Coordinates of C-alpha atoms in Angstrom, one line a residue:
Chain A
M28 CA 135.4 97.2 62.7
R29 CA 131.9 96.5 61.6
L30 CA 129.5 99.4 61.7
V31 CA 125.9 98.3 61.6
I32 CA 123.4 101.1 61.0
L33 CA 119.7 100.5 61.7
D34 CA 116.9 103.0 61.0
N35 CA 115.9 103.6 64.6
Y36 CA 116.5 102.8 68.3
D37 CA 114.2 99.8 68.4
L38 CA 115.7 98.2 65.3
A39 CA 119.2 98.8 66.6
S40 CA 118.2 97.2 70.0
E41 CA 116.7 94.3 68.3
W42 CA 119.7 93.7 66.0
A43 CA 122.0 93.8 69.0
A44 CA 119.9 91.4 71.0
K45 CA 119.6 89.0 68.2
Y46 CA 123.4 89.1 67.8
I47 CA 124.0 88.3 71.4
C48 CA 121.3 85.6 71.4
N49 CA 122.8 84.0 68.3
R50 CA 126.3 84.1 69.8
I51 CA 125.2 82.4 72.9
I52 CA 123.2 79.7 71.1
Q53 CA 126.0 79.0 68.6
F54 CA 128.5 78.7 71.4
K55 CA 126.4 75.8 72.8
P56 CA 127.0 76.6 76.5
G57 CA 126.8 73.8 79.1
K58 CA 127.8 72.7 82.5
D59 CA 131.5 72.9 81.8
R60 CA 131.4 75.5 79.2
Y61 CA 130.0 78.9 80.2
F62 CA 129.5 81.8 77.8
T63 CA 130.9 84.9 79.3
L64 CA 129.2 88.2 78.6
G65 CA 130.2 91.7 79.6
L66 CA 127.2 94.0 80.2
P67 CA 126.5 97.8 80.3
T68 CA 123.9 99.9 82.0
G69 CA 122.3 103.2 81.1
S70 CA 119.4 104.1 78.8
T71 CA 121.0 102.9 75.6
P72 CA 120.9 99.1 76.3
L73 CA 117.4 99.0 77.7
G74 CA 115.8 98.1 74.5
C75 CA 118.3 95.4 73.9
Y76 CA 117.7 93.9 77.4
K77 CA 113.9 94.0 76.8
K78 CA 114.5 92.0 73.6
L79 CA 116.8 89.5 75.3
I80 CA 114.1 89.0 78.0
E81 CA 111.5 88.4 75.3
Y82 CA 113.7 85.7 73.6
H83 CA 114.2 84.1 77.0
K84 CA 110.5 84.1 77.8
N85 CA 109.7 82.7 74.4
G86 CA 112.0 79.8 75.2
F87 CA 114.7 80.6 72.6
L88 CA 117.4 81.6 75.0
S89 CA 118.5 80.4 78.4
F90 CA 121.1 82.1 80.6
K91 CA 121.6 79.1 82.8
Y92 CA 125.1 78.6 81.5
V93 CA 126.0 82.3 81.0
K94 CA 128.3 84.3 83.2
T95 CA 128.0 88.0 83.2
F96 CA 130.4 90.8 84.2
N97 CA 129.0 94.3 84.5
M98 CA 131.3 97.2 83.5
D99 CA 130.9 99.4 86.5
E100 CA 129.1 100.5 89.7
Y101 CA 128.9 103.7 91.6
V102 CA 131.0 104.1 94.8
G103 CA 129.2 104.8 98.0
L104 CA 125.7 104.3 96.7
P105 CA 123.9 101.6 98.8
R106 CA 123.3 98.4 96.8
Q107 CA 119.5 98.7 97.1
H108 CA 119.4 102.4 96.1
P109 CA 117.1 102.6 93.0
E110 CA 119.9 104.2 91.0
S111 CA 122.6 101.7 91.8
Y112 CA 123.7 99.5 88.9
H113 CA 122.8 96.5 91.0
S114 CA 119.2 97.7 91.1
Y115 CA 119.3 98.5 87.4
M116 CA 120.5 95.0 86.5
W117 CA 118.0 93.3 88.8
N118 CA 115.0 95.3 87.5
N119 CA 115.9 95.5 83.9
F120 CA 117.5 92.1 83.3
F121 CA 118.3 89.5 86.0
K122 CA 114.8 89.2 87.6
H123 CA 113.3 88.3 84.2
I124 CA 115.8 85.6 83.2
D125 CA 117.2 82.3 84.6
I126 CA 120.7 83.3 85.3
D127 CA 122.4 81.7 88.4
P128 CA 123.0 84.5 90.9
N129 CA 126.5 83.2 91.5
N130 CA 127.3 83.9 87.9
A131 CA 126.2 87.5 87.8
H132 CA 129.1 89.6 88.7
I133 CA 128.9 93.3 89.5
L134 CA 131.6 95.4 91.2
D135 CA 130.8 96.3 94.8
G136 CA 131.0 100.0 95.2
N137 CA 130.8 99.7 99.0
A138 CA 133.6 97.2 99.5
A139 CA 136.0 98.0 102.4
D140 CA 139.0 97.9 100.1
L141 CA 138.0 99.2 96.7
Q142 CA 141.2 98.4 94.8
A143 CA 141.1 94.8 96.2
E144 CA 137.6 94.6 94.9
C145 CA 138.7 95.7 91.5
D146 CA 141.6 93.2 91.5
A147 CA 139.3 90.4 92.6
F148 CA 137.0 91.3 89.7
E149 CA 139.9 91.0 87.2
D150 CA 140.7 87.6 88.8
K151 CA 137.1 86.4 88.4
I152 CA 137.2 87.3 84.7
K153 CA 140.4 85.3 84.3
E154 CA 139.0 82.4 86.2
A155 CA 136.0 82.4 83.9
G156 CA 138.3 82.1 80.9
G157 CA 138.0 85.7 79.8
I158 CA 135.1 87.4 78.2
D159 CA 133.5 86.1 75.0
L160 CA 131.5 89.1 74.1
F161 CA 131.7 92.5 75.9
V162 CA 128.7 94.7 75.2
G163 CA 129.2 98.4 76.0
G164 CA 128.0 101.8 75.3
I165 CA 129.6 105.2 74.7
G166 CA 129.3 108.3 76.8
P167 CA 128.8 111.8 75.2
D168 CA 132.4 112.4 76.1
G169 CA 133.4 109.2 74.2
H170 CA 134.1 107.1 77.3
I171 CA 133.7 103.4 77.5
A172 CA 132.4 102.3 80.9
F173 CA 133.7 105.0 83.2
N174 CA 137.0 105.4 81.5
E175 CA 136.7 109.1 81.3
P176 CA 138.8 111.3 79.0
G177 CA 142.4 110.9 79.9
S178 CA 142.1 107.3 81.0
S179 CA 144.9 105.0 80.0
L180 CA 144.1 102.9 77.0
V181 CA 145.7 99.9 78.7
S182 CA 144.0 100.5 82.1
R183 CA 142.5 97.7 84.2
T184 CA 139.6 97.6 86.7
R185 CA 140.0 100.5 89.2
L186 CA 138.4 103.4 90.9
K187 CA 137.7 106.5 88.8
T188 CA 136.5 110.0 89.5
L189 CA 133.6 110.9 87.2
A190 CA 134.0 113.7 84.7
M191 CA 131.6 116.7 84.7
D192 CA 130.0 115.6 81.5
T193 CA 129.2 112.2 83.0
I194 CA 127.8 113.7 86.2
L195 CA 125.6 116.1 84.2
A196 CA 124.4 113.3 82.0
N197 CA 123.5 111.2 85.1
A198 CA 121.8 114.0 87.0
K199 CA 118.5 113.1 85.4
Y200 CA 118.5 109.9 87.4
F201 CA 118.9 111.8 90.7
D202 CA 116.0 114.2 90.4
G203 CA 118.2 116.7 88.5
D204 CA 120.1 117.4 91.7
L205 CA 123.8 117.4 91.0
S206 CA 124.7 117.1 94.6
K207 CA 123.1 113.7 94.7
V208 CA 125.0 112.2 91.9
P209 CA 127.9 110.0 92.9
T210 CA 131.3 111.4 91.9
M211 CA 133.2 108.1 91.9
A212 CA 132.8 104.7 90.4
L213 CA 134.6 101.4 90.0
T214 CA 135.0 100.5 86.4
V215 CA 136.6 97.9 84.1
G216 CA 139.6 99.4 82.3
V217 CA 139.9 100.0 78.6
G218 CA 142.5 97.2 78.7
T219 CA 140.0 94.9 80.4
V220 CA 137.5 95.4 77.6
M221 CA 140.1 95.1 74.9
D222 CA 141.0 91.6 76.3
A223 CA 137.5 90.4 75.3
R224 CA 137.4 88.1 72.3
E225 CA 134.7 90.2 70.8
V226 CA 133.3 93.7 71.6
M227 CA 129.9 95.2 70.6
I228 CA 129.3 98.9 71.3
L229 CA 125.7 100.2 71.2
I230 CA 125.4 103.9 70.2
T231 CA 122.0 105.5 69.6
G232 CA 120.8 109.0 69.5
A233 CA 122.0 112.3 68.0
H234 CA 123.6 113.3 71.3
K235 CA 126.1 110.5 70.8
A236 CA 126.9 111.3 67.2
F237 CA 129.9 113.5 67.9
A238 CA 131.4 110.9 70.2
L239 CA 131.0 108.2 67.5
Y240 CA 132.7 110.4 65.0
K241 CA 135.6 110.9 67.3
A242 CA 135.8 107.2 68.1
I243 CA 135.9 105.9 64.6
E244 CA 136.9 108.6 62.2
E245 CA 139.7 110.2 64.2
G246 CA 142.7 108.7 65.7
V247 CA 143.2 106.5 68.7
N248 CA 143.2 109.0 71.6
H249 CA 142.8 108.7 75.3
M250 CA 140.5 111.6 75.3
W251 CA 137.9 109.5 73.5
T252 CA 138.6 106.2 75.0
V253 CA 136.2 104.2 72.8
S254 CA 138.7 104.9 70.0
A255 CA 140.9 102.2 71.5
F256 CA 138.7 99.6 69.8
Q257 CA 140.1 100.6 66.5
Q258 CA 142.9 98.3 67.6
H259 CA 140.7 95.4 68.6
P260 CA 140.4 92.5 66.0
R261 CA 136.6 92.0 66.4
T262 CA 134.5 95.1 67.3
I263 CA 131.0 95.9 66.1
F264 CA 129.4 99.3 66.5
V265 CA 125.6 99.1 66.4
C266 CA 123.9 102.4 65.9
D267 CA 120.8 104.1 64.7
E268 CA 120.6 106.8 61.9
D269 CA 120.8 109.6 64.4
A270 CA 124.1 108.4 65.9
T271 CA 125.6 108.7 62.4
L272 CA 124.9 112.3 61.9
E273 CA 128.5 113.5 62.4
L274 CA 130.0 110.8 60.2
R275 CA 131.2 111.3 56.6
V276 CA 128.7 110.3 54.0
K277 CA 131.4 108.0 52.6
T278 CA 131.7 106.1 55.8
V279 CA 128.0 105.6 56.2
K280 CA 127.6 104.5 52.6
Y281 CA 130.4 102.1 52.9
F282 CA 129.1 100.3 55.9
K283 CA 125.5 100.3 54.6
G284 CA 126.9 98.6 51.5
E285 CA 125.1 101.0 49.2
H286 CA 127.9 101.2 46.7
L287 CA 127.5 97.5 46.2
H288 CA 124.1 98.0 44.7
L289 CA 125.7 100.1 42.0
Q290 CA 128.0 97.3 41.1
S291 CA 125.2 94.8 40.7
N292 CA 123.3 97.1 38.4
M293 CA 126.1 97.6 35.9
Chain B
M14 CA 117.3 76.2 90.4
R15 CA 119.1 76.8 93.6
G16 CA 122.2 78.9 93.3
G17 CA 123.6 78.4 96.7
E18 CA 124.5 75.6 99.0
G19 CA 122.6 73.8 101.8
A20 CA 119.8 71.4 100.9
S21 CA 118.3 71.9 104.4
R22 CA 117.4 75.5 103.7
A23 CA 113.7 76.4 103.6
P24 CA 112.4 76.5 100.0
V25 CA 111.8 79.8 98.3
L26 CA 108.5 80.2 96.5
Q27 CA 108.1 82.5 93.6
L28 CA 104.6 83.5 92.7
T29 CA 104.6 84.6 89.1
N30 CA 102.1 86.0 86.6
C31 CA 100.4 88.1 89.2
R32 CA 99.9 91.7 90.1
I33 CA 100.8 93.0 93.5
L34 CA 99.6 96.1 95.3
R35 CA 102.7 98.2 96.0
G36 CA 103.4 101.9 96.4
R37 CA 99.7 102.6 95.8
R38 CA 99.8 101.0 92.4
L39 CA 99.1 97.6 90.9
L40 CA 102.3 96.3 89.5
R41 CA 103.2 93.4 87.4
E42 CA 105.7 91.9 89.7
D43 CA 106.5 88.5 91.1
L44 CA 106.0 87.9 94.8
W45 CA 108.7 85.9 96.6
V46 CA 107.9 84.0 99.8
R47 CA 109.9 81.8 102.2
E48 CA 108.5 80.2 105.4
G49 CA 105.5 82.5 105.3
R50 CA 107.5 85.7 104.9
I51 CA 107.7 88.0 102.0
L52 CA 111.2 88.3 100.6
D53 CA 113.1 91.0 98.8
P54 CA 114.1 89.1 95.7
E55 CA 116.9 91.6 94.8
K56 CA 118.4 91.0 98.2
L57 CA 118.0 87.3 97.8
F58 CA 119.8 87.4 94.4
F59 CA 122.7 89.6 95.4
E60 CA 123.3 88.7 99.0
E61 CA 122.1 85.1 99.4
R62 CA 122.6 84.3 95.7
L63 CA 119.6 82.1 95.5
L64 CA 116.9 81.4 92.9
A65 CA 113.4 80.2 93.6
D66 CA 112.9 76.5 94.5
Q67 CA 109.3 76.5 93.4
R68 CA 107.3 78.6 91.1
R69 CA 103.5 79.0 91.0
D70 CA 101.6 80.7 88.2
C71 CA 98.9 82.9 89.6
G72 CA 97.0 83.2 86.4
G73 CA 97.1 87.0 86.2
C74 CA 95.4 87.4 89.6
I75 CA 95.9 90.3 92.0
L76 CA 97.8 89.4 95.2
A77 CA 96.6 91.8 97.8
P78 CA 97.0 91.8 101.6
G79 CA 94.0 90.3 103.3
F80 CA 91.3 92.7 104.2
I81 CA 90.7 93.5 107.9
D82 CA 87.2 94.1 108.9
V83 CA 87.2 96.4 112.0
Q84 CA 83.4 96.6 112.4
I85 CA 81.4 93.4 111.8
N86 CA 78.5 92.6 114.1
G87 CA 78.0 89.0 112.9
G88 CA 76.6 87.4 109.8
F89 CA 75.5 84.1 108.4
G90 CA 72.9 83.9 111.1
V91 CA 75.3 84.8 113.9
D92 CA 75.0 87.8 116.1
F93 CA 78.0 88.6 118.2
S94 CA 76.0 90.6 120.7
Q95 CA 73.9 87.6 121.7
A96 CA 75.0 86.1 125.0
T97 CA 75.0 82.4 124.3
E98 CA 76.9 79.7 126.0
D99 CA 78.9 79.1 122.8
V100 CA 79.9 82.4 121.4
G101 CA 83.1 80.8 120.1
S102 CA 81.4 78.7 117.5
G103 CA 79.6 81.7 116.1
V104 CA 82.8 83.6 115.8
A105 CA 84.5 80.6 114.2
L106 CA 81.7 80.3 111.7
V107 CA 81.9 83.9 110.7
A108 CA 85.7 83.7 110.6
Q109 CA 85.6 80.9 108.2
R110 CA 82.9 82.3 105.9
I111 CA 84.5 85.7 105.5
L112 CA 87.7 84.2 104.1
S113 CA 86.1 83.8 100.7
H114 CA 85.4 87.6 100.7
G115 CA 89.1 88.3 101.1
V116 CA 88.9 89.1 104.8
T117 CA 91.7 87.6 106.8
S118 CA 91.4 89.3 110.1
F119 CA 88.5 91.0 111.9
C120 CA 87.2 92.6 115.0
P121 CA 83.9 91.0 116.2
T122 CA 81.7 94.0 117.1
L123 CA 79.2 94.2 119.9
V124 CA 76.5 96.8 119.9
T125 CA 75.2 98.6 123.0
S126 CA 74.3 95.8 125.5
P127 CA 73.7 95.4 129.2
P128 CA 76.8 94.6 131.4
E129 CA 75.7 91.0 131.8
V130 CA 76.1 90.5 128.0
Y131 CA 79.6 91.9 128.0
H132 CA 80.6 89.9 131.0
K133 CA 79.4 86.7 129.4
V134 CA 80.4 87.3 125.8
L135 CA 83.8 89.0 126.0
P136 CA 85.7 86.2 127.7
Q137 CA 84.5 83.9 125.0
I138 CA 86.1 85.9 122.1
P139 CA 89.8 85.6 122.6
V140 CA 92.3 87.0 120.2
K141 CA 93.2 84.3 117.8
S142 CA 95.5 83.9 114.8
G143 CA 94.0 83.3 111.4
G144 CA 94.7 80.5 109.0
P145 CA 93.0 78.2 106.6
H146 CA 90.4 77.6 109.2
G147 CA 89.3 81.2 109.3
A148 CA 90.2 84.8 109.6
G149 CA 92.1 85.9 112.6
V150 CA 90.4 87.6 115.5
L151 CA 92.2 90.8 116.3
G152 CA 90.1 91.7 119.3
V153 CA 86.6 92.8 120.0
H154 CA 85.2 96.2 118.9
L155 CA 82.8 97.6 121.5
E156 CA 80.5 100.0 119.8
G157 CA 78.7 101.5 122.8
P158 CA 77.1 101.7 125.3
F159 CA 78.9 105.1 126.0
I160 CA 77.3 106.8 123.1
S161 CA 74.9 109.7 122.4
R162 CA 71.2 109.1 123.0
E163 CA 70.4 111.3 120.1
K164 CA 72.7 109.5 117.7
R165 CA 72.2 106.0 119.0
G166 CA 70.8 104.8 115.6
A167 CA 69.7 101.3 116.0
H168 CA 71.3 100.8 119.4
P169 CA 68.9 100.0 122.2
E170 CA 68.2 103.1 124.3
A171 CA 67.7 101.2 127.5
Y172 CA 71.3 100.1 127.7
L173 CA 73.0 103.4 127.0
R174 CA 75.3 104.5 129.7
S175 CA 77.6 107.3 130.8
F176 CA 80.9 107.3 132.6
E177 CA 80.4 110.7 134.2
A178 CA 80.4 109.3 137.8
N179 CA 83.4 107.1 137.9
A180 CA 85.1 107.5 134.5
F181 CA 87.3 104.5 133.8
H182 CA 85.9 102.5 136.7
D183 CA 82.5 102.7 135.1
V184 CA 84.0 101.4 131.9
L185 CA 85.5 98.5 133.6
A186 CA 82.3 97.7 135.6
T187 CA 80.3 97.8 132.4
Y188 CA 82.5 95.6 130.2
G189 CA 84.1 93.4 132.8
S190 CA 87.5 92.5 131.5
L191 CA 89.1 94.5 128.7
D192 CA 91.6 91.7 127.9
N193 CA 90.1 90.8 124.5
V194 CA 89.1 94.3 123.5
R195 CA 90.7 96.1 120.7
I196 CA 88.5 99.1 119.8
V197 CA 86.0 101.1 121.8
T198 CA 83.6 103.5 120.1
L199 CA 82.4 106.2 122.3
A200 CA 80.9 109.7 122.1
P201 CA 83.4 112.2 123.3
E202 CA 80.9 114.8 124.4
L203 CA 80.1 112.6 127.4
G204 CA 81.5 113.9 130.7
R205 CA 85.0 112.7 131.6
S206 CA 85.5 111.2 128.2
R207 CA 89.0 112.6 127.9
E208 CA 90.0 110.7 131.1
V209 CA 88.5 107.6 129.8
I210 CA 90.1 108.0 126.4
R211 CA 93.5 108.4 128.0
A212 CA 93.0 105.3 130.2
L213 CA 91.9 103.2 127.2
T214 CA 94.7 104.4 125.0
A215 CA 97.2 103.7 127.7
R216 CA 96.0 100.1 127.7
G217 CA 96.6 99.8 124.0
I218 CA 93.0 100.0 123.0
C219 CA 92.0 102.0 120.0
V220 CA 89.4 104.7 120.8
S221 CA 87.0 105.6 118.0
L222 CA 84.6 108.4 117.9
G223 CA 81.1 107.7 116.8
H224 CA 77.4 107.8 117.6
S225 CA 78.0 111.3 118.8
V226 CA 76.8 114.9 118.6
A227 CA 80.3 116.3 119.4
D228 CA 81.4 119.5 117.7
L229 CA 84.8 119.8 116.2
Q230 CA 86.4 121.2 119.3
V231 CA 85.3 118.3 121.4
A232 CA 86.4 115.9 118.7
E233 CA 89.8 117.5 118.5
E234 CA 90.2 117.3 122.3
A235 CA 89.3 113.6 122.1
V236 CA 92.0 113.1 119.5
Q237 CA 94.5 115.0 121.6
S238 CA 93.6 112.6 124.4
G239 CA 94.3 109.7 122.2
A240 CA 91.4 108.9 119.9
T241 CA 92.5 107.8 116.5
F242 CA 89.5 106.5 114.6
I243 CA 86.1 107.5 113.5
T244 CA 83.3 105.0 113.4
H245 CA 81.2 105.0 110.2
L246 CA 82.1 108.6 109.2
F247 CA 79.0 110.7 108.4
N248 CA 76.6 108.2 109.9
A249 CA 75.4 108.7 113.5
M250 CA 77.1 112.0 113.9
L251 CA 76.3 115.7 113.2
P252 CA 76.5 116.4 109.5
F253 CA 79.3 118.6 108.2
H254 CA 78.4 122.2 108.8
H255 CA 80.6 125.0 107.4
R256 CA 80.6 126.8 110.7
D257 CA 81.2 123.7 112.8
P258 CA 82.3 120.7 110.8
G259 CA 81.8 118.4 113.8
I260 CA 83.6 115.0 113.8
V261 CA 83.8 115.1 110.1
G262 CA 86.0 118.2 110.4
L263 CA 88.8 116.0 112.0
L264 CA 89.8 115.0 108.5
T265 CA 91.1 118.5 107.8
S266 CA 91.7 119.8 111.3
D267 CA 94.9 121.6 112.0
R268 CA 94.7 121.0 115.7
L269 CA 95.7 117.4 115.8
P270 CA 98.9 116.4 117.6
P271 CA 101.8 116.6 115.2
G272 CA 102.3 113.4 113.3
R273 CA 99.0 112.0 114.3
H274 CA 96.8 110.5 111.7
I275 CA 93.1 110.0 111.9
F276 CA 91.6 106.9 110.3
Y277 CA 87.9 106.4 109.6
G278 CA 85.5 103.7 108.6
M279 CA 82.7 104.4 106.2
I280 CA 79.7 102.3 105.2
S281 CA 80.1 102.7 101.5
D282 CA 77.2 100.6 100.4
G283 CA 75.6 103.4 98.6
I284 CA 72.7 103.4 101.1
H285 CA 74.3 104.6 104.3
T286 CA 76.3 107.1 102.3
N287 CA 76.4 108.5 98.9
P288 CA 79.5 107.7 96.9
A289 CA 80.1 111.4 96.5
A290 CA 80.6 111.6 100.3
L291 CA 83.2 108.9 100.1
R292 CA 85.1 110.8 97.5
I293 CA 84.9 114.0 99.4
A294 CA 86.3 112.3 102.5
H295 CA 89.0 110.7 100.4
R296 CA 90.0 113.8 98.6
A297 CA 90.1 115.8 101.9
H298 CA 92.7 113.5 103.2
P299 CA 94.1 111.2 100.5
Q300 CA 96.9 109.9 102.6
E301 CA 94.3 108.2 104.9
E302 CA 92.2 105.7 103.1
P303 CA 88.7 105.1 104.2
L304 CA 87.8 101.8 105.6
G305 CA 84.5 100.3 104.8
P306 CA 83.0 98.3 107.5
S307 CA 81.3 95.1 106.5
G308 CA 78.1 97.0 105.7
G309 CA 79.5 97.5 102.2
V310 CA 79.6 93.8 101.4
P311 CA 76.8 91.6 100.4
E312 CA 76.0 88.9 102.7
P313 CA 78.0 88.8 105.9
G314 CA 78.2 92.3 106.7
C315 CA 74.9 93.9 107.9
P316 CA 76.1 96.2 110.7
H317 CA 73.2 95.2 112.7
T318 CA 71.6 91.8 112.3
P319 CA 67.8 91.8 112.5
S320 CA 67.7 89.7 115.6
S321 CA 69.5 92.2 117.9
V322 CA 68.0 95.4 116.7
P323 CA 64.5 96.4 117.4
G324 CA 62.9 98.3 114.6
G325 CA 62.9 95.5 112.1
P326 CA 65.3 93.7 109.9
Y327 CA 67.6 95.7 107.7
P328 CA 67.9 94.8 104.1
P329 CA 71.2 93.5 103.1
P330 CA 73.1 96.0 101.1
P331 CA 72.3 95.4 97.4
Q332 CA 75.6 96.3 95.9
S333 CA 78.2 93.7 95.6
L334 CA 81.8 94.5 96.1
P335 CA 82.7 94.5 92.4
S336 CA 80.0 97.0 91.6
L337 CA 81.3 99.2 94.4
L338 CA 84.7 99.0 92.9
S339 CA 83.4 100.1 89.5
R340 CA 81.7 103.1 90.9
H341 CA 84.8 104.7 92.1
Q342 CA 87.1 106.3 89.8
D343 CA 90.1 104.8 91.3
P344 CA 89.6 101.1 91.5
V345 CA 93.1 100.4 92.5
R346 CA 92.7 102.3 95.7
Q347 CA 89.3 101.0 96.3
H348 CA 90.6 97.5 96.1
S349 CA 91.9 98.0 99.5
S350 CA 89.5 100.5 100.9
D351 CA 86.1 99.2 100.1
G352 CA 86.7 96.0 101.7
R353 CA 87.2 97.2 105.2
V354 CA 90.8 97.8 105.3
H355 CA 92.7 98.0 108.5
P356 CA 93.5 101.4 109.8
A357 CA 97.1 100.5 109.8
F358 CA 97.0 100.0 106.0
P359 CA 97.0 103.0 103.9
A360 CA 95.5 102.1 100.6
G361 CA 97.9 100.5 98.3
H362 CA 99.6 99.6 101.5
R363 CA 102.7 97.7 100.9
L364 CA 103.6 94.2 100.8
Q365 CA 106.6 94.6 103.1
C366 CA 109.6 92.4 103.1
G367 CA 110.0 90.3 106.2
V368 CA 106.3 90.1 106.8
S369 CA 103.9 87.2 106.8
P370 CA 101.6 87.7 103.9
G371 CA 98.7 86.1 105.6
G372 CA 96.6 89.2 106.0
C373 CA 98.9 91.1 108.4
V374 CA 101.0 93.0 106.1
A375 CA 100.9 96.4 107.5
A376 CA 103.7 98.8 107.6
P377 CA 103.3 100.3 111.0
R378 CA 101.4 103.5 111.2
P379 CA 102.5 105.6 114.1
A380 CA 99.1 107.0 114.6
T381 CA 97.4 103.8 115.5
G382 CA 100.3 102.9 117.6
T383 CA 103.0 101.1 115.5
G384 CA 101.7 97.6 114.9
E385 CA 104.6 95.4 114.3
A386 CA 104.5 93.6 111.1
Q387 CA 104.0 89.9 111.9
G388 CA 100.5 89.2 112.8
H389 CA 99.9 92.3 114.8
P390 CA 98.5 94.9 112.5
G391 CA 99.0 98.2 114.1
L392 CA 95.9 98.8 116.2
R393 CA 97.9 98.1 119.2
G394 CA 99.4 101.1 121.0

């Protein structure tokens, strides 16, 4: 893996946004050649989305030939509910850029047949030629998307019941009222994300530090599903200093390249 | 730009770089319109899967619903209370000239007049949709003649009337036809007013209390009978008194029918009322925004034009709308309230999806009788 450590949240968001931007531009997308991007929600990627919007508005980056696939969506929440992931993506990203609405894919948590909806999502990814870059986050319980502890590391898009940790973490978006938080969601599987050609995980904040430790310094374990990416050929973890608080000094120094300075001084 | 199929579909227009009044705040948001109706862009994106066909940069301007003037007696040399052969031209002239002041609909107002004037003038002021030619005419506001002698203000004493004898029949005899009438201002202390209020309300006419010496109880009874508006709050009524707040007390009365809201106009030109009075009224009932009749606006809005009112010409209010706005601590709210906002609009009233933006953007307010969104701001019952 690559572990990229930035001083703070803003710098981490900017680094991630620049990486995505460069990937898209280098790919040279066009009419018959779409760049496929997997996208997360939540508070962590907000800074990154803001930066991407800035690059778009400055004319550096167009999403005209980009297809997006979001990781998840709540079940049973109306699409126009302010806390639905459709609303999140519209308000925080889609409405500010030039993506074709037909190319922005989000799971429908109100579909009549939820499993069929999930299967169709997998098919759409296949039709699009697979995902070039899947951007994700990590939950405090180490989950990727809504692949809660105990999820199969080869799972596909499906319906999942949310873990207590996740419901508690989400309560702040529902007026702190636990009874209002959805308890189920449709989510891409760990296997679905592992199929992407490249994966970038954004992890910021001290409250995610333990999960990051479990994900990269301990073994591959279905209780910390992000750990699956230890077996992916191209994964980048982008974090801020606070997220590294539970890591070994040796790990951090290695990835910051500090030991290399010693070499050049000799 | 277009994401979906069908070249024959009506184009979607996206107004960018603008601020819109929504949820009582000014937001930096684009406004999406198709065939004269405001769209929900999120719905457009996820359900219809469309992008805009055209974009227009608004240069940072505020896009607000058009103001509605519910009390304007004329302007630009026109006096609506004058019985001429061609009242229509006068109305059209005013309609056209008030557009540049942001007013997109209005109620031409007639002061206390003899029956002959009503019979001649009213049929000449039909309800009319607005457009580039001029603001829409929502219906006539009849201010008088069933008002208090003591509080007649500049209204001519000779033409004051009562409906004690035959209640609604007196009303009909005085005005002639009520077809084009939208608002009637009356004094509820007059005998049989409750009957009259009920009859007017049943016909979808908004009854407003004003030019009156009513105490709070009489005012409350009037509201219980169907009155929903107060004409130029504070002026031409008893002042607020701590033992009997009078009509002003309606703002905080607990004797109103459940769910009923009271709207009020105020002449907030700094002359007819002190800005502190406006703030008191607003703070007493922040859900209901005050509406300023045209008296608060420079040229077109003298409530009484010199020619119709004995006692001499009234000076035009000196303050311009921008300076009125800067006086108030909350300019966002005042954007919609100083400029004579329709009772069906709470301040910061919303640009609603599915609604024509041309000045009739009200979400229906149950109190004034649920106006439907398109072109019929909710004064109708």
